[in-house]
Tab-separated table of C-alpha atoms and ligand atoms in Angstrom:
chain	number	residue	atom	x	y	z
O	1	UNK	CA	64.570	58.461	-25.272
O	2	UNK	CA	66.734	56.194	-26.864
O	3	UNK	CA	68.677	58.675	-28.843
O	4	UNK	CA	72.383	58.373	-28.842
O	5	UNK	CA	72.123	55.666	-26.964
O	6	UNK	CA	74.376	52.024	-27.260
O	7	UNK	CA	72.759	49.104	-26.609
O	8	UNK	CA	75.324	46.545	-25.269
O	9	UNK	CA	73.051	44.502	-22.465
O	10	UNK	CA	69.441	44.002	-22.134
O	11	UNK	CA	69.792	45.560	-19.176
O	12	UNK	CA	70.460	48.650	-20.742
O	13	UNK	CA	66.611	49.230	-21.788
O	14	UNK	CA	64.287	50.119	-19.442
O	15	UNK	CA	60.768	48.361	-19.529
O	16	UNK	CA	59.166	52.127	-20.980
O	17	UNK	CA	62.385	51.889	-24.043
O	18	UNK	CA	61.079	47.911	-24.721
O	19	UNK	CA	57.519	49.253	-24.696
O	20	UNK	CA	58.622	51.826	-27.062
O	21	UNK	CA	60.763	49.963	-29.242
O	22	UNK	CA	57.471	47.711	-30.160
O	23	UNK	CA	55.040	50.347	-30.795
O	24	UNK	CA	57.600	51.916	-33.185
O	25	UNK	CA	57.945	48.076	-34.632
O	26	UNK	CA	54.297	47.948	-34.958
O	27	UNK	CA	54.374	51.347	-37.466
O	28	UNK	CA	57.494	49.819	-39.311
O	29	UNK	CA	55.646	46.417	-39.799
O	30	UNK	CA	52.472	48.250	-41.085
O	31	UNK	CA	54.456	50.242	-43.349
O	32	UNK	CA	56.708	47.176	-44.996
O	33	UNK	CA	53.721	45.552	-45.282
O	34	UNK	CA	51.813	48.536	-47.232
O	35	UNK	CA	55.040	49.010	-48.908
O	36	UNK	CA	55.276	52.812	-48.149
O	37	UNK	CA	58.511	54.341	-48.893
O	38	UNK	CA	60.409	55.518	-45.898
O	39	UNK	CA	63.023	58.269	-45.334
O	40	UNK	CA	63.947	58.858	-41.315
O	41	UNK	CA	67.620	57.805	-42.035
O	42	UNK	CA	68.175	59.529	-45.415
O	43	UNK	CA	72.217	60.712	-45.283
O	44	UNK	CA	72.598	58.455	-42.524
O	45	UNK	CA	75.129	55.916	-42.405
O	46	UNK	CA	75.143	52.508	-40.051
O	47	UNK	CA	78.320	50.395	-39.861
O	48	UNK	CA	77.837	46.560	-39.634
O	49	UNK	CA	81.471	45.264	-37.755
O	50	UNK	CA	81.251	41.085	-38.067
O	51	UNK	CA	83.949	39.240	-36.342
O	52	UNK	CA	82.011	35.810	-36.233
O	53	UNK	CA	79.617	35.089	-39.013
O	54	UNK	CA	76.029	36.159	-39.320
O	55	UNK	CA	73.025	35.758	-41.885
O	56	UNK	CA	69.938	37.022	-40.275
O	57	UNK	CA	71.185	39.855	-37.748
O	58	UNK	CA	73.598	41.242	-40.150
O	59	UNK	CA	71.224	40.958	-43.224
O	60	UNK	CA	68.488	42.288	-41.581
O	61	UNK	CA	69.923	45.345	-39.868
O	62	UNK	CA	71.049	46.696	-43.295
O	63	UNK	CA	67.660	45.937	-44.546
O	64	UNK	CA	66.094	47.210	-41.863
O	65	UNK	CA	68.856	50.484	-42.667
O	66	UNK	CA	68.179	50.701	-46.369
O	67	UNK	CA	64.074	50.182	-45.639
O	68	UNK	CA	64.424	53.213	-44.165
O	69	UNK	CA	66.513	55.195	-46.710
O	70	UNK	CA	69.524	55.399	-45.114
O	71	UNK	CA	73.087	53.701	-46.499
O	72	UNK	CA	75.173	50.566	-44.894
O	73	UNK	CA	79.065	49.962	-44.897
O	74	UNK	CA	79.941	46.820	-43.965
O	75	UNK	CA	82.256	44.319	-42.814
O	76	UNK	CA	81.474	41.141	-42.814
O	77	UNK	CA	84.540	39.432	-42.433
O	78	UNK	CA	87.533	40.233	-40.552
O	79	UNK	CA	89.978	38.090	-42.353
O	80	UNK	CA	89.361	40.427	-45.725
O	81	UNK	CA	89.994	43.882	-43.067
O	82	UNK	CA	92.997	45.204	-41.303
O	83	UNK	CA	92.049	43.183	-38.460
O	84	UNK	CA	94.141	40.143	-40.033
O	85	UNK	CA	97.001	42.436	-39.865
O	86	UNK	CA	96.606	43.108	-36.429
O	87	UNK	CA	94.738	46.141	-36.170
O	88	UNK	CA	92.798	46.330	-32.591
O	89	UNK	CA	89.558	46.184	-31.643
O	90	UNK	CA	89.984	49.686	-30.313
O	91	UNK	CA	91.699	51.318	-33.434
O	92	UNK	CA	89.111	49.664	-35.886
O	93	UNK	CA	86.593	51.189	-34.028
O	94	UNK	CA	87.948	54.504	-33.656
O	95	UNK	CA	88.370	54.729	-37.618
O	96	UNK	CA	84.774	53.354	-38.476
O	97	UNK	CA	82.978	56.042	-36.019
O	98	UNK	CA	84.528	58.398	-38.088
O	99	UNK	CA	82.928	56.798	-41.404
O	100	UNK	CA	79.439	56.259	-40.165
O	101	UNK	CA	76.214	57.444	-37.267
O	102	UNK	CA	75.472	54.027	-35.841
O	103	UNK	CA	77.681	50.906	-35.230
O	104	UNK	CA	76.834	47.115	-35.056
O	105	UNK	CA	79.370	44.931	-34.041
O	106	UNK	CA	79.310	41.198	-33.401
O	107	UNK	CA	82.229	39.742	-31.718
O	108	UNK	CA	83.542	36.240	-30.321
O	109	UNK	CA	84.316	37.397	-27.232
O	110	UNK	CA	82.128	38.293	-24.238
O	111	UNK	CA	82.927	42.478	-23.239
O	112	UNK	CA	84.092	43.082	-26.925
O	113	UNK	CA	80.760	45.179	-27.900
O	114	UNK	CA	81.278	47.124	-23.948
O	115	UNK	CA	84.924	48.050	-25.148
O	116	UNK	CA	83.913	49.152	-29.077
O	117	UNK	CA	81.403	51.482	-27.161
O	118	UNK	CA	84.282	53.127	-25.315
O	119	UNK	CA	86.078	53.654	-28.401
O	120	UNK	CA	83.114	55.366	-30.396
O	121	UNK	CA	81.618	58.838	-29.656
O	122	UNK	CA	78.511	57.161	-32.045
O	123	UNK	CA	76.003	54.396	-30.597
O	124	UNK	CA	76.966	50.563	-30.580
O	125	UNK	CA	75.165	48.129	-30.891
O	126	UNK	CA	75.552	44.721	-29.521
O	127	UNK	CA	74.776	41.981	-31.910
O	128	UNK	CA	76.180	39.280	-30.423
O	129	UNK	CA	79.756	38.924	-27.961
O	130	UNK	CA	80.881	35.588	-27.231
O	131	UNK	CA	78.648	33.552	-24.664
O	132	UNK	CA	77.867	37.118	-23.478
O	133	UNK	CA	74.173	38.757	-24.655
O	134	UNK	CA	72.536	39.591	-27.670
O	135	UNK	CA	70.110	41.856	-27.268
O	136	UNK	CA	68.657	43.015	-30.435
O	137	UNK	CA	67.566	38.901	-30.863
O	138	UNK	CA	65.722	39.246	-27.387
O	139	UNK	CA	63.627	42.459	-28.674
O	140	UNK	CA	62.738	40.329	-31.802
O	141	UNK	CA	61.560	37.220	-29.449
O	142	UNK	CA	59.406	39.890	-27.070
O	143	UNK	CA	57.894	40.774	-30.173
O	144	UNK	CA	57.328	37.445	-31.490
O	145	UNK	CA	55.713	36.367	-28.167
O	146	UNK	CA	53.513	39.251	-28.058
O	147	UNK	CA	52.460	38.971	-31.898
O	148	UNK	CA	52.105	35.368	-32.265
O	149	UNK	CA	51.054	34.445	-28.356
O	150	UNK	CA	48.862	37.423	-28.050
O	151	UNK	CA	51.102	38.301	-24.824
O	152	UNK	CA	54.159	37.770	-22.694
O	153	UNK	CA	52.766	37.704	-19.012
O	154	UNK	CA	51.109	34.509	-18.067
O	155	UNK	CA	52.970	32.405	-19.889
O	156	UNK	CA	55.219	28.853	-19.776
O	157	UNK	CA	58.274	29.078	-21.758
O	158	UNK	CA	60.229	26.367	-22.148
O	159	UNK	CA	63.696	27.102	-23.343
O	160	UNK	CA	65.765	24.308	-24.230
O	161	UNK	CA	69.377	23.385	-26.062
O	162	UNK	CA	72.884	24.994	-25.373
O	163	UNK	CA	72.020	26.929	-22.138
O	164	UNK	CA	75.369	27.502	-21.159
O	165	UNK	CA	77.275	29.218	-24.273
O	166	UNK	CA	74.001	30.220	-25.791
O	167	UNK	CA	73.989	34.182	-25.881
O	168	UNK	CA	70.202	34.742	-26.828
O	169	UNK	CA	68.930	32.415	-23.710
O	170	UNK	CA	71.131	34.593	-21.607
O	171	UNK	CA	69.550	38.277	-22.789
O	172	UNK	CA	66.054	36.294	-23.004
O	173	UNK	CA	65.821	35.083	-19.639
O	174	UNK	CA	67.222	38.623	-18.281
O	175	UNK	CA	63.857	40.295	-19.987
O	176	UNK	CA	61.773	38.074	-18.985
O	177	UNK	CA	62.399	38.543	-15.684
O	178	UNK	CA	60.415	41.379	-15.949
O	179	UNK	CA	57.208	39.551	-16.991
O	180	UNK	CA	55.628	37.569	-15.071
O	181	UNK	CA	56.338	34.072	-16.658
O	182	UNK	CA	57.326	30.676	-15.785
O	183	UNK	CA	60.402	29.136	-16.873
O	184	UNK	CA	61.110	25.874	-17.660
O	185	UNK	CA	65.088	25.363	-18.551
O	186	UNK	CA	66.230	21.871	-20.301
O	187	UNK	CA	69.445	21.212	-21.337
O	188	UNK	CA	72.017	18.357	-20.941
O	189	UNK	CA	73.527	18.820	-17.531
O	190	UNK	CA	77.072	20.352	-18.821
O	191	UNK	CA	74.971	23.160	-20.774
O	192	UNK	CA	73.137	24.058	-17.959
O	193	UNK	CA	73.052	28.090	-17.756
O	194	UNK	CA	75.309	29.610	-16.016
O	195	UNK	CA	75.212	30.601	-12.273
O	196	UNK	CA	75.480	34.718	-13.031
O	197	UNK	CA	72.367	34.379	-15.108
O	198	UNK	CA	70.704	31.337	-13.014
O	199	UNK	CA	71.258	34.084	-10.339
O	200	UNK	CA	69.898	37.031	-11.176
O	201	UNK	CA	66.371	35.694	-12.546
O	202	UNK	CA	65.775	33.099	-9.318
O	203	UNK	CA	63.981	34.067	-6.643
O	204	UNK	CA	62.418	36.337	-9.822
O	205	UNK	CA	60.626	33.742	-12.158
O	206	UNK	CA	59.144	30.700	-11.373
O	207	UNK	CA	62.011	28.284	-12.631
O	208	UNK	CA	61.984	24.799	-12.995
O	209	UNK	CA	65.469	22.818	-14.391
O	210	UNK	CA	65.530	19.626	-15.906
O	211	UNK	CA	67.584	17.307	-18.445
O	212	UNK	CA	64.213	15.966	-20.025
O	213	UNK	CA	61.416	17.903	-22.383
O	214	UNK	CA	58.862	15.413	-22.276
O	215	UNK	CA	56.781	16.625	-19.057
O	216	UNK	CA	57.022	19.724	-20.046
O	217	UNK	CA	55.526	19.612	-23.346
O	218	UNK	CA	51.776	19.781	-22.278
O	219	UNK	CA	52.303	22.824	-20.326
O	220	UNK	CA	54.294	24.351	-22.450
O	221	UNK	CA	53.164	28.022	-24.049
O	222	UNK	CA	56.303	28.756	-26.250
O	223	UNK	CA	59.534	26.333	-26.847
O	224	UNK	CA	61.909	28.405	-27.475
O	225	UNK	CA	64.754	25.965	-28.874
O	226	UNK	CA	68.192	26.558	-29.412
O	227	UNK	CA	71.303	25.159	-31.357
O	228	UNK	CA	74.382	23.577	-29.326
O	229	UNK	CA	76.565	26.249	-29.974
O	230	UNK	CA	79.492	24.257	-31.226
O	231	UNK	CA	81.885	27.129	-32.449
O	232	UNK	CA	82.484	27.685	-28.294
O	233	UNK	CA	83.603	23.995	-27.631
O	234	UNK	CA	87.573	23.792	-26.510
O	235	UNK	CA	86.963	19.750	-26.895
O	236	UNK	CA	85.360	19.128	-30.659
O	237	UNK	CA	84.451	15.149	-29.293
O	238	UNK	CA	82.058	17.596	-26.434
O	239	UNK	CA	81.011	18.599	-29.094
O	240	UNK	CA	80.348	15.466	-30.961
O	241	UNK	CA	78.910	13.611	-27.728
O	242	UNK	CA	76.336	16.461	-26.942
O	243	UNK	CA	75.030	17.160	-30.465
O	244	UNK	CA	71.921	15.931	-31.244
O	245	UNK	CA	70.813	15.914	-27.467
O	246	UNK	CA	67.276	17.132	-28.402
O	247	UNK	CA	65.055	17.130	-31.563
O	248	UNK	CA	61.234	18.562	-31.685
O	249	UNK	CA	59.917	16.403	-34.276
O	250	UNK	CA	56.325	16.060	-35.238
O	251	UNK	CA	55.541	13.639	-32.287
O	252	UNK	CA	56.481	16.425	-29.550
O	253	UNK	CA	54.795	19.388	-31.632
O	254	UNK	CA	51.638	17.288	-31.546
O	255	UNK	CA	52.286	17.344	-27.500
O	256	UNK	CA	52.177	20.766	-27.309
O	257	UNK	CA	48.497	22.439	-26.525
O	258	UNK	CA	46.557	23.971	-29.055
O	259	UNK	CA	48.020	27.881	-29.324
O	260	UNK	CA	51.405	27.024	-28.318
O	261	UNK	CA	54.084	28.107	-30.613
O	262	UNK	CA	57.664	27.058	-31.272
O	263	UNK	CA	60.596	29.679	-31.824
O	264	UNK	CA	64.409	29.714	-32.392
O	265	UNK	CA	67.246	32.164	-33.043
O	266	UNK	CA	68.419	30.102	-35.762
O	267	UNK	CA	70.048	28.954	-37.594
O	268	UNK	CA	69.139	25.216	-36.682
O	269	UNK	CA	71.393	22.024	-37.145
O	270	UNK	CA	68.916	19.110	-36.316
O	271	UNK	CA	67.216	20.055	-33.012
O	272	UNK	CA	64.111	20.985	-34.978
O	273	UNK	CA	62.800	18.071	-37.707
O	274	UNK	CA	61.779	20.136	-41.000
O	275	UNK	CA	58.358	18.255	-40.835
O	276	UNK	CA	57.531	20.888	-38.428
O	277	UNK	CA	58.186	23.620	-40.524
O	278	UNK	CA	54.520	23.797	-41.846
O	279	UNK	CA	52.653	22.759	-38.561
O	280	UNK	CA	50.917	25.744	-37.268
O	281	UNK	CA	53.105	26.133	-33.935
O	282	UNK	CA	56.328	26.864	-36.077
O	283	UNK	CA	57.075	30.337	-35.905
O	284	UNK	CA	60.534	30.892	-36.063
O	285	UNK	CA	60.535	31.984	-39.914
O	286	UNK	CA	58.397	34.916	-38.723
O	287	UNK	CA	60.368	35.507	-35.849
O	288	UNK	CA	63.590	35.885	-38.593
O	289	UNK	CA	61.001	38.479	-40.771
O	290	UNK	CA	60.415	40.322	-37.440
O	291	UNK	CA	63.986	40.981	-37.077
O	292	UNK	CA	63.676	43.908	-39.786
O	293	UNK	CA	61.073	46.093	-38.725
O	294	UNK	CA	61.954	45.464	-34.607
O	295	UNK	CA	65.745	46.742	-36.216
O	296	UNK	CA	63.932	49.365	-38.010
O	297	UNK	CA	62.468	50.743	-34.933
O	298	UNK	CA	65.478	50.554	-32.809
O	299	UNK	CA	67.619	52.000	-35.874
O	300	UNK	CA	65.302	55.125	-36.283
O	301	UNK	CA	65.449	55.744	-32.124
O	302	UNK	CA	68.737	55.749	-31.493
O	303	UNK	CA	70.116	57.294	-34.966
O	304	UNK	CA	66.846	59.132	-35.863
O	305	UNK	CA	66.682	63.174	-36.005
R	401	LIG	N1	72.009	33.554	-34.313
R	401	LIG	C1	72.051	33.417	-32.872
R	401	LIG	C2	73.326	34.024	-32.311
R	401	LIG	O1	74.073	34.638	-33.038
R	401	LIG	C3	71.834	32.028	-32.420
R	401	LIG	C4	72.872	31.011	-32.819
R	401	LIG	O2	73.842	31.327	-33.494
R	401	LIG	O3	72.675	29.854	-32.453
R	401	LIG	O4	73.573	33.911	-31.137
């Protein structure tokens, strides 16, 4: 059902496509981990577009495109392509539907990823625009929740960090306000997320909003943390002043109850100590290695024969 299709918003997938999406994941997964060789997207070529920089989403969609036999062209940075001469948005586009089946495009501005997908007759894919969404990050989460927390509905998620600028909080809390979750949002009051998004999940989650983690903690199922997204600050002392607003160190892991897990997006700057790394509640390494076979899945049903 996906076939064909761009995936610009979260909004854009229907709860049956996310349900989908994971059960194809869960093949992909078993076959990675058996190591059995894979051919859907054999002749088949996907175009990474990177006008911000990327390790993980860009890395792990051409993995996920060369796992399954198929061939990448890439460009990772827009200062070495015709963009630094000026070329649009619109004409680049144009040019690299023409070279390839699938497109991923991550842009600094919010509505960039909407406008490549008017430009291309092929599917786009939205890996990040601005402050906007990115919703190939929230599939990945889903799926972490479900593998690691056994399921999504009935839990506490705790999301805190850069609420306001932070694209993956935005897709994340627009999914799960299909579950039936609570939400507990903490960030310093400035970051706080914005009113379109506060908006369209109230009255839909439970949602509590605060500037401090600590009472939280103990009821917390998943902290989901995020980095202050400093590349979106106009004012760099902002910047400086709000940096280093949170950090989960070992003290607040050990306040989290047994089963509870920690995730992030990454990549981190200090908001999660590295002497949490090898507690059991870190997950957000495995949440990075489920970014290949969830991109798999999605690859193969949109670009798939
Ligand atoms: N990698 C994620 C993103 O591109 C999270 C982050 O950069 O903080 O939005």
């Amino acid at each position: 059902m996906l076939k064909n299709r761009s995936i610009i918003s979260i909004a854009d997938l229907s709860d049956e496509d996310i349900n989908e999406i994971f059960t194809e994941a869960d093949k992909m997964l078993e076959n990675l981990n058996s190591g059995q060789k894979m051919n859907d997207m054999e002749s088949r070529i996907l175009a990474t577009l990177f006008y911000e920089p990327s390790t993980r989403t860009r890395l792990s969609f051409e993995s996920a495109m060369q796992r399954l036999g198929g061939s990448v062209i890439s460009m990772a940075d827009s200062k070495t392509s015709s963009t630094s001469k000026g070329e649009t948005l619109a004409d680049t586009v144009r040019i690299v539907e023409s070279y390839s089946d699938i497109i991923v495009i991550r842009h600094p501005l919010e509505g960039a990823a909407l406008l490549a997908s008017k430009f291309s007759s092929k599917p786009v894919i939205n890996a990040g625009d601005g402050s906007g969404e990115h919703p190939t990050q929230t599939l990945i989460d889903l799926y972490t929740i479900r593998k690691e927390s056994g399921s999504i509905d009935g839990k506490t998620i705790t999301i805190i960090g850069d609420l306001k600028y932070g694209r993956t909080v935005h897709s994340l809390l627009s999914a799960l306000a299909r579950y039936r979750v609570n939400v507990n949002l903490v960030s310093p009051e400035s970051l706080a997320l914005p009113k379109h998004v506060y908006n369209e999940i109230k009255g839909r989650l439970k949602v509590n909003v605060s500037t401090d983690l600590e009472p939280f903690l103990a009821q917390t199922d998943i902290l989901y943390v995020t980095r202050i997204q400093k590349e979106r600050f106009t004012d760099k002392n902002e910047y400086a002043r709000l940096i280093g607003s949170y950090k989960i160190t070992g003290r607040e892991a050990d306040m989290l109850p047994s089963g509870a897990i920690i995730m992030h997006p990454l990549p981190r700057v200090d908001e999660i100590s590295p002497e949490v790394d090898n507690r059991e509640p870190a997950k957000y390494f495995r949440q990075a290695y489920y970014g290949v076979p969830v991109r798999m899945a999605l690859i193969s049903m949109i670009a798939g024969e």
